[in-house]
Short mmCIF file of C-alpha atoms in Angstrom, two decimals:
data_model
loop_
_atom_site.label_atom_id
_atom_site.label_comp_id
_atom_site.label_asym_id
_atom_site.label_seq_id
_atom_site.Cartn_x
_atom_site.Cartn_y
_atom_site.Cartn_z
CA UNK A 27 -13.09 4.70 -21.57
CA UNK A 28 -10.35 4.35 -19.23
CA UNK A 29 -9.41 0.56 -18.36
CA UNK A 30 -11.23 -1.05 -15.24
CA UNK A 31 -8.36 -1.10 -12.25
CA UNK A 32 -8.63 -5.26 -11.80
CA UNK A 33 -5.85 -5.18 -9.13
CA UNK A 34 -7.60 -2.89 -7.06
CA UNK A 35 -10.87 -5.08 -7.62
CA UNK A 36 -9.49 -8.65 -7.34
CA UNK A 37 -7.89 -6.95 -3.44
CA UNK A 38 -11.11 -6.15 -2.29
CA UNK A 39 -13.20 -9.26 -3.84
CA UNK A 40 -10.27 -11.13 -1.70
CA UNK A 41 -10.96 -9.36 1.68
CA UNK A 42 -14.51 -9.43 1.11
CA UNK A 43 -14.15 -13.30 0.49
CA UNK A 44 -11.80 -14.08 3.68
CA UNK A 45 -14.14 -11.77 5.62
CA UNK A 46 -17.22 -13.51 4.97
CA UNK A 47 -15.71 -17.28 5.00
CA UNK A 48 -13.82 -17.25 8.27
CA UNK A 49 -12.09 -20.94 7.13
CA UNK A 50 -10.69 -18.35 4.37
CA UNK A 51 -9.85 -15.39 6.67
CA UNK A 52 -7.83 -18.08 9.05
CA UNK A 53 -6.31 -19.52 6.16
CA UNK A 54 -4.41 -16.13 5.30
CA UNK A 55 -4.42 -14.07 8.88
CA UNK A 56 -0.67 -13.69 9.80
CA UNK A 57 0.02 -15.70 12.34
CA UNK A 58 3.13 -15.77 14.30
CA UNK A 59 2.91 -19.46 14.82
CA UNK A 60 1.80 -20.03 11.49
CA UNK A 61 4.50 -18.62 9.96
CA UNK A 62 7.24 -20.17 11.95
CA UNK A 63 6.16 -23.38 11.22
CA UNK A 64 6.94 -22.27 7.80
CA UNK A 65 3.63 -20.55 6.20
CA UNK A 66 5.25 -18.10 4.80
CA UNK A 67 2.64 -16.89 2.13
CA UNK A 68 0.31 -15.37 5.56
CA UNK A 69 3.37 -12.69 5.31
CA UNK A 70 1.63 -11.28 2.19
CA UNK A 71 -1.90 -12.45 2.53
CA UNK A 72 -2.60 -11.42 6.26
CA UNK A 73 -3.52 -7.88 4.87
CA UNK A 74 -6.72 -8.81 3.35
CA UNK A 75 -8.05 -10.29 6.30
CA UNK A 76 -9.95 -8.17 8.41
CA UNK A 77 -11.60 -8.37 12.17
CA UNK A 78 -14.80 -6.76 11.82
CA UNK A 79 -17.41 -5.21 9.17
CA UNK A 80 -15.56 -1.88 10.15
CA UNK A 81 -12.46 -2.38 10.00
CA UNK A 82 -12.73 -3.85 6.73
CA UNK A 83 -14.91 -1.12 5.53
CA UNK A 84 -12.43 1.25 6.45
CA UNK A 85 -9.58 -0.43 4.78
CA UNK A 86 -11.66 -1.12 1.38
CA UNK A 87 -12.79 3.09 1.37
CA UNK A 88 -9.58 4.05 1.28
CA UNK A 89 -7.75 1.52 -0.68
CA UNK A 90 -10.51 1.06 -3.39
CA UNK A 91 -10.34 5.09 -4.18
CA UNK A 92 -6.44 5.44 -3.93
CA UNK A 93 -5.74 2.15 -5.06
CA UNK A 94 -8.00 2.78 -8.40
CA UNK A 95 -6.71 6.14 -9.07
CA UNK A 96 -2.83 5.12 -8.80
CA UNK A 97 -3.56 1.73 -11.03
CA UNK A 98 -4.70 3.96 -13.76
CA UNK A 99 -1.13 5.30 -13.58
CA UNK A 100 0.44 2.38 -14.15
CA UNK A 101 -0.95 -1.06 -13.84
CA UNK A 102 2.44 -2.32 -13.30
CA UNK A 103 4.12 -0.43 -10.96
CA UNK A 104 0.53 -0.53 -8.85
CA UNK A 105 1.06 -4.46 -8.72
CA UNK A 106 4.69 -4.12 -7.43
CA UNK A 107 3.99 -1.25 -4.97
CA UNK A 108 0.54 -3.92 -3.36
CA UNK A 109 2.97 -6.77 -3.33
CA UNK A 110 5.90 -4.79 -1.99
CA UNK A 111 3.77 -3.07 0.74
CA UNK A 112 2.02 -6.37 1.98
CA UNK A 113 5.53 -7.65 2.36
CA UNK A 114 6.91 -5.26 3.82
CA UNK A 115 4.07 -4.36 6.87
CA UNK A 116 4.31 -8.43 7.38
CA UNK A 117 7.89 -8.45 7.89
CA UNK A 118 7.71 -5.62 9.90
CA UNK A 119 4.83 -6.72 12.10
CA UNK A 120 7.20 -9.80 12.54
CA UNK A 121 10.45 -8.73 13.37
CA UNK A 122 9.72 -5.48 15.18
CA UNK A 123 6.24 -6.22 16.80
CA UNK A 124 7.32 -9.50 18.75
CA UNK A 125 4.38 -9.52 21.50
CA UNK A 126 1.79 -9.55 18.79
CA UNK A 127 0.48 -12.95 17.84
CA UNK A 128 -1.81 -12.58 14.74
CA UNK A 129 -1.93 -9.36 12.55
CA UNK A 130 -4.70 -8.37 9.97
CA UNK A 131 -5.56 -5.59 8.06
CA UNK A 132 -5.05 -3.50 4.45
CA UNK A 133 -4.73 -0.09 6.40
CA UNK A 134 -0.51 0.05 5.41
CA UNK A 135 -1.06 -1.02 1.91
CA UNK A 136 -3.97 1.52 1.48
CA UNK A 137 -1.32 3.94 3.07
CA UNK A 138 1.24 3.21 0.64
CA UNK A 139 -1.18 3.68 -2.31
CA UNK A 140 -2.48 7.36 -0.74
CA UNK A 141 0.92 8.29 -0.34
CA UNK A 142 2.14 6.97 -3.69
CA UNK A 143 -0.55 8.38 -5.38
CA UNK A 144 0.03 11.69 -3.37
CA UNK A 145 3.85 11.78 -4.84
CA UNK A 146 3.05 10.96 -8.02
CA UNK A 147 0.49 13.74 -7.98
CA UNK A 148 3.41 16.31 -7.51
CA UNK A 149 3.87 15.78 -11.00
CA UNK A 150 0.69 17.25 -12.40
CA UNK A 151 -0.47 20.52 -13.23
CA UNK A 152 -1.52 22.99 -11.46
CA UNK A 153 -4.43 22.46 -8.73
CA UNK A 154 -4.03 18.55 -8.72
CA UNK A 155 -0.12 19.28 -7.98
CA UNK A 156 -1.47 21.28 -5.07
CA UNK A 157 -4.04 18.88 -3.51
CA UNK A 158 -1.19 16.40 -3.79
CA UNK A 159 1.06 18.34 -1.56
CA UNK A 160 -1.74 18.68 0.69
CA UNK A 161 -2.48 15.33 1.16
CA UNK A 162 1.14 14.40 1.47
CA UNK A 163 1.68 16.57 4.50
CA UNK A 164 -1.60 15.08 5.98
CA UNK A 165 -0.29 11.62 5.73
CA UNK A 166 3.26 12.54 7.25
CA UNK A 167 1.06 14.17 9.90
CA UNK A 168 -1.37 11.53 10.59
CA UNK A 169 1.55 8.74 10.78
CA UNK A 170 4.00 11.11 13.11
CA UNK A 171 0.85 11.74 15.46
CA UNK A 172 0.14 7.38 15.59
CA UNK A 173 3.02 6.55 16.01
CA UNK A 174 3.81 8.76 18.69
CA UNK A 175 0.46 7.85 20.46
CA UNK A 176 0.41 4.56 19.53
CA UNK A 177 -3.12 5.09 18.61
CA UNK A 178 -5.34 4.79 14.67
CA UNK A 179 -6.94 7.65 13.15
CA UNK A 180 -10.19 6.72 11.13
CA UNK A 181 -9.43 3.34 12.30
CA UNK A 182 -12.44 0.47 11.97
CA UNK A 183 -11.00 -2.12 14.18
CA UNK A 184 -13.34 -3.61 16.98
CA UNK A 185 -12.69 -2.68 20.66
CA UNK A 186 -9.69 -4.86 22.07
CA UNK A 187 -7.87 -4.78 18.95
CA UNK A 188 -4.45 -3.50 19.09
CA UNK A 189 -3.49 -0.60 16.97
CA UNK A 190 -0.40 -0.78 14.79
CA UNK A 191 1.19 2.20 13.26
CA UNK A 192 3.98 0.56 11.98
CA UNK A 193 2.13 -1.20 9.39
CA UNK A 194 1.40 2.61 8.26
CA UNK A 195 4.67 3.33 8.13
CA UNK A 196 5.95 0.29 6.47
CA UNK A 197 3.40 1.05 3.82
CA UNK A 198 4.74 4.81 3.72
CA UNK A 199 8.43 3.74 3.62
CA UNK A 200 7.29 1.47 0.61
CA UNK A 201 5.59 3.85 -1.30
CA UNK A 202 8.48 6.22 -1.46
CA UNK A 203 10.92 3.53 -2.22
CA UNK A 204 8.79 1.88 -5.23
CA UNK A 205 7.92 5.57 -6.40
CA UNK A 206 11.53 6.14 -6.28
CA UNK A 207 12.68 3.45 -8.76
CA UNK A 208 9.75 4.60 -10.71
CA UNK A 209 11.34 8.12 -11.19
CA UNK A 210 14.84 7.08 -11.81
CA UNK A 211 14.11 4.67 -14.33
CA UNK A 212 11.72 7.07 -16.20
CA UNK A 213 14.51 9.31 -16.03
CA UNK A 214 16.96 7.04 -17.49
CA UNK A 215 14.63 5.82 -20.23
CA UNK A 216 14.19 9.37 -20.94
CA UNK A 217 17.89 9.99 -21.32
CA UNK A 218 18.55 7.18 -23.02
CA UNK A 219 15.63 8.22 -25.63
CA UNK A 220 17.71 11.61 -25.68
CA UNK A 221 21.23 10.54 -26.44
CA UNK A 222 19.56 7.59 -29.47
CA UNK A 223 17.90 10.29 -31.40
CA UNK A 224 21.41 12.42 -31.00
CA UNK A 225 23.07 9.91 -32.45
CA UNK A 226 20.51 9.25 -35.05
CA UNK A 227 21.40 13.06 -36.19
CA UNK A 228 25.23 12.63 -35.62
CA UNK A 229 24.97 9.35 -38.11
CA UNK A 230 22.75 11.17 -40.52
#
């Protein structure tokens, strides 16, 4: 039986939880205020809060079924690329969305697991390398077409909520970066696999 993907479970048990506690939800929202007054962590943690039923249910969809398929991959690297892609939509939200006040939701680390998952996909044979190509040119499509409108597609949020593409993109930009280092150190382990055993049969 393949191994239960915990990260991807303990993410959604903690949105569910700061969803349905508010005291928990404003606890980890990022806050602009917040964080200049030196609460740092609500750069990582104001993903899993969410503003409505929707909007979380939207987020959870498609990060539970990406996020499960690409920790199955590699529990590892799945940890890094959550952690990295939280980071990196909060940091963005702060430094290049300066009129927005509080930020919340997992919509750019759900993107950065659909498009990691999509480029690791590349890598499998035949129709699976296919459907991977075709989902990577929807997400490149979907992101080009918010951020030039400035407008969510499939989004959950509750009327008055601003949309933010960037977070998408943050999350997209992480994916490729963390899927990146995968490849080139699978690449060097394999070389350096390649030149031992040659030297095993030189010294023999």
């Amino acid at each position: 039986m393949r191994r239960f993907p915990w990260i991807t479970a303990s993410v959604l048990a903690l949105a569910v939880g700061a969803y349905l506690v508010p005291s928990i939800g404003e606890l980890l929202i990022l806050d602009r205020a917040r964080v200049a007054a030196g609460e740092w962590w609500r750069l990582l943690t104001g993903s899993v809060v969410h503003f409505s039923a929707s909007h979380l249910g939207a987020d959870a969809l498609a990060f539970g079924i990406a996020g499960a398929l690409l920790e199955r991959r590699g529990r590892a690297t799945f940890a890094a690329l959550t952690l990295a892609s939280a980071l990196a939509v909060g940091l963005a939200v702060l430094w290049l969305e300066p009129s927005l006040e509080r930020y919340a939701g997992l919509s750019g680390v759900a993107y950065a697991a659909i498009v990691a998952l999509a480029l690791a996909g590349q890598r499998d044979p035949g129709t699976m390398a296919t459907l991977s190509r075709i989902a990577l040119v929807a997400c490149v499509a979907k992101l080009a077409w918010e951020l030039s409108t400035g407008r969510m597609l499939l989004a959950g949020a509750p009327p008055g909520v601003v949309a933010v593409p960037l977070a998408h993109l943050a999350g997209a930009i992480t994916a490729v970066a963390v899927s990146g280092m995968k490849r080139r150190g699978g690449t060097a382990l394999l070389r350096h696999r390649v030149a031992a055993r040659r030297r095993g049969r030189v010294s023999a």
